[in-house]
């Protein structure tokens, strides 16, 4: 699930909840990006 839709769906939970889970969301988001990046670039680098 994209980060934007996750935040949109859970914005009614309150700012405190959002702030406390912000770091966790960021880590998951970055991990997802890195996974996509590796999937795309790794085959090209290994050629």
mmCIF file of C-alpha atoms in Angstrom, residues 3 9-10 13 18 20-26 30 36 38:
data_model
loop_
_atom_site.group_PDB
_atom_site.id
_atom_site.type_symbol
_atom_site.label_atom_id
_atom_site.label_comp_id
_atom_site.label_asym_id
_atom_site.label_seq_id
_atom_site.Cartn_x
_atom_site.Cartn_y
_atom_site.Cartn_z
ATOM 1 C CA UNK A 3 2.337 5.750 1.856
ATOM 2 C CA UNK A 9 -6.932 6.489 5.348
ATOM 3 C CA UNK A 10 -5.535 6.960 8.832
ATOM 4 C CA UNK A 13 -6.688 8.697 13.939
ATOM 5 C CA UNK A 18 0.630 9.864 13.043
ATOM 6 C CA UNK A 20 4.477 8.231 16.695
ATOM 7 C CA UNK A 21 4.197 5.964 13.658
ATOM 8 C CA UNK A 22 5.889 8.381 11.264
ATOM 9 C CA UNK A 23 9.339 6.842 11.627
ATOM 10 C CA UNK A 24 8.008 3.332 11.143
ATOM 11 C CA UNK A 25 6.095 4.400 8.038
ATOM 12 C CA UNK A 26 9.175 6.106 6.668
ATOM 13 C CA UNK A 30 12.130 3.562 2.101
ATOM 14 C CA UNK A 36 12.054 -1.512 -6.347
ATOM 15 C CA UNK A 38 17.335 -2.978 -6.625
#
